Amino acid sequence: MNDPRSLLRAASLRANKKLGQHFLVDPNTLRIIVAAAELQPEDTVLEIGAGTGALTAMLAESSRHVMSVEIDERLRPLLEESLIAHRNVDLIFADFLQLDFTRRLPPGPYLVVANLPYYISNAILRRLLEASHRPFRMVLTVQKEVAERILAPVGQLSVLALSAQYYGQTRLVRRLNSTVFWPPPQVESAVIRLDESATPRLPRAAEIWLFQVIRAGFSQKRKQLRNSLANGLGLGKDAATRLLERAQIEPERRAETLQLSEWIQLAQIARQPP
Ligand code: SAM
């Protein structure tokens, strides 16, 4: 592995913490992340945040093609040099949040493996989970709190947790000590894996409506559902109560306590005339 510290020093660069630059410097952690992805020689991998290319190089060794997106142009010469031997890597210098990434990927299935920049990890997750062409698997390094929110039990669910459950199965791969990064972040981290569910999804329009209803339900923190739904869907309070009763959900419950299956039921009933 090329050590990010020496690569940056040789290029007279400093890590930019505003861009979430905490590079993985522990080869064992890199191996754990790559092993969790279970890459096959024919796989296409999307990486967000190439950094100095340590993870990129390992991904390239175990897959057919890696598309890696990096926002920091300063890293271009260093990355082009450190990845020169890996001809199957396509480096894109762009803001991932602005990039039409599904159009840039080759057609066919792909997976995402990334040590995410924490300052925008929620926005990145949302883009991936809501993409028209979703990855079939994701192995992501995230802040420990984000991992906990994604893996939260019923009673502590959020829009993010429900989006992840709708996408598929989620699991914790490993907690990470901040010393595996350089510079070490102030927060703890975890590697999580998400696998797309094999069961058929809802049609696209029903899926969009489902998340409109879920967001409406979470629009007011810790309020009873009849209030947050009335507010979020622009209904009267009585209409929201009747809707919940038709879906056999007690109107006094709070959004965090509803399972995904209950939201699906609620969204279906909300679409039907009373
Ligand atoms: N993959 C490298 C590693 O594991 O050492 C770097 C990971 S570092 C946590 C996150 C990387 O994401 C940084 O290189 C940072 O410049 C990049 N980044 C930050 N914001 C980005 C954005 N909006 N789009 C693409 N890359 C971004």
XYZ file of N, CA and C and ligand atoms in Angstrom, residues 1 4 16 18-25 30 33 47-56 68-75 79 92-98 113-120 124 141 180-182, ligand 1:
183
model
N 0.845 -1.201 0.000
C 0.000 0.000 0.000
C 0.880 1.251 0.000
N -0.623 7.190 2.490
C -1.139 8.527 2.181
C -0.272 9.645 2.753
N -7.240 18.142 3.605
C -8.222 19.212 3.766
C -9.408 18.650 4.575
N -11.955 20.055 5.730
C -13.284 20.551 5.298
C -13.892 19.627 4.249
N -13.022 18.925 3.515
C -13.518 17.974 2.505
C -13.623 16.569 3.091
N -13.525 16.471 4.386
C -13.661 15.154 5.036
C -12.469 14.258 4.759
N -11.292 14.872 4.538
C -10.132 14.053 4.172
C -9.478 13.408 5.393
N -9.913 12.202 5.665
C -9.314 11.359 6.704
C -8.986 10.056 5.990
N -7.713 9.922 5.644
C -7.318 8.809 4.772
C -7.070 7.540 5.568
N -7.422 6.419 4.986
C -7.184 5.130 5.652
C -5.698 4.797 5.546
N -5.080 4.588 6.689
C -3.642 4.300 6.666
C -3.344 2.905 7.218
N -8.234 -1.707 5.283
C -8.529 -1.709 3.840
C -8.898 -3.116 3.378
N -12.451 -4.002 4.449
C -13.470 -3.330 3.618
C -13.609 -4.053 2.274
N -16.478 4.182 -6.524
C -15.919 4.673 -5.257
C -16.168 6.177 -5.180
N -16.553 6.639 -4.017
C -16.758 8.084 -3.847
C -15.640 8.584 -2.940
N -14.795 9.452 -3.469
C -13.679 9.982 -2.694
C -12.446 9.106 -2.811
N -11.677 9.292 -3.912
C -10.483 8.456 -4.129
C -9.396 8.769 -3.112
N -9.339 10.024 -2.656
C -8.277 10.411 -1.712
C -6.921 10.252 -2.362
N -6.044 9.466 -1.732
C -4.729 9.235 -2.335
C -4.696 7.896 -3.080
N -5.838 7.239 -3.152
C -5.949 6.068 -4.017
C -5.649 4.717 -3.368
N -5.494 4.670 -2.046
C -5.137 3.395 -1.401
C -6.253 2.355 -1.582
N -7.500 2.779 -1.308
C -8.625 1.848 -1.469
C -8.881 1.587 -2.960
N -8.768 2.644 -3.753
C -8.995 2.527 -5.202
C -8.126 1.414 -5.794
N -13.935 6.057 -9.923
C -13.722 6.719 -8.645
C -13.882 8.230 -8.811
N -14.729 8.806 -7.970
C -15.045 10.236 -8.080
C -14.345 10.982 -6.945
N -13.604 12.019 -7.299
C -12.888 12.790 -6.266
C -13.085 14.282 -6.557
N -13.407 15.037 -5.512
C -13.677 16.471 -5.718
C -12.401 17.314 -5.729
N -11.357 16.829 -5.090
C -10.181 17.669 -4.847
C -9.167 17.561 -5.996
N -9.169 18.584 -6.854
C -8.280 18.615 -8.027
C -6.807 18.567 -7.631
N -6.487 19.027 -6.425
C -5.080 19.019 -5.993
C -4.509 17.605 -6.019
N -5.407 16.612 -5.850
C -4.938 15.227 -5.755
C -4.717 14.575 -7.121
N -2.771 11.106 -7.724
C -3.619 9.939 -8.010
C -3.254 9.318 -9.356
N -12.700 10.374 -11.961
C -13.521 11.518 -12.365
C -13.370 12.598 -11.309
N -12.911 13.769 -11.694
C -12.773 14.863 -10.729
C -14.040 15.710 -10.790
N -14.881 15.511 -9.788
C -16.183 16.197 -9.756
C -16.759 16.089 -8.361
N -17.774 16.911 -8.127
C -18.533 16.814 -6.882
C -19.554 15.693 -7.074
N -19.448 14.647 -6.275
C -20.360 13.516 -6.458
C -21.817 13.956 -6.373
N -22.093 14.952 -5.550
C -23.497 15.375 -5.368
C -24.063 16.049 -6.618
N -23.168 16.483 -7.505
C -23.620 17.145 -8.745
C -23.514 16.222 -9.952
N -18.185 0.938 -3.096
C -17.310 0.724 -1.939
C -16.642 2.068 -1.677
N -16.808 2.607 -0.476
C -16.276 3.947 -0.233
C -16.074 4.235 1.245
N -15.027 4.988 1.478
C -14.780 5.578 2.789
C -15.310 7.005 2.643
N -16.542 7.215 3.063
C -17.260 8.448 2.702
C -16.730 9.693 3.410
N -16.810 10.850 2.704
C -16.556 12.116 3.406
C -17.748 12.381 4.338
N -17.493 12.448 5.644
C -18.601 12.444 6.613
C -19.504 13.678 6.520
N -18.933 14.820 6.079
C -19.758 16.043 6.094
C -20.939 15.962 5.127
N -20.869 15.033 4.154
C -22.001 14.891 3.220
C -22.461 13.427 3.119
N -25.028 11.753 0.288
C -24.529 10.719 -0.633
C -25.418 9.473 -0.529
N -17.806 3.208 4.743
C -17.298 3.655 6.033
C -18.008 4.959 6.359
N -7.069 4.343 12.651
C -6.842 3.730 11.329
C -6.885 4.792 10.222
N -7.233 6.033 10.610
C -7.261 7.146 9.648
C -6.145 8.132 9.957
N -5.751 8.838 8.915
C -4.843 9.962 9.116
C -5.295 11.140 8.271
N -10.752 6.715 -0.198
C -9.743 7.454 0.516
C -9.266 6.663 1.716
O -9.998 5.755 2.135
O -8.200 6.950 2.241
C -10.228 8.841 0.948
C -11.432 8.863 1.871
S -11.713 10.428 2.608
C -12.624 9.957 4.034
C -13.033 11.123 1.638
C -12.620 11.626 0.252
O -13.798 12.169 -0.373
C -11.600 12.746 0.252
O -10.563 12.444 -0.631
C -12.365 13.992 -0.234
O -11.586 14.906 -0.961
C -13.443 13.345 -1.090
N -14.656 14.174 -1.244
C -15.153 15.094 -0.383
N -16.274 15.643 -0.859
C -16.492 15.057 -2.067
C -17.512 15.215 -3.049
N -18.518 16.082 -2.887
N -17.438 14.471 -4.172
C -16.410 13.595 -4.367
N -15.427 13.399 -3.453
C -15.469 14.120 -2.315
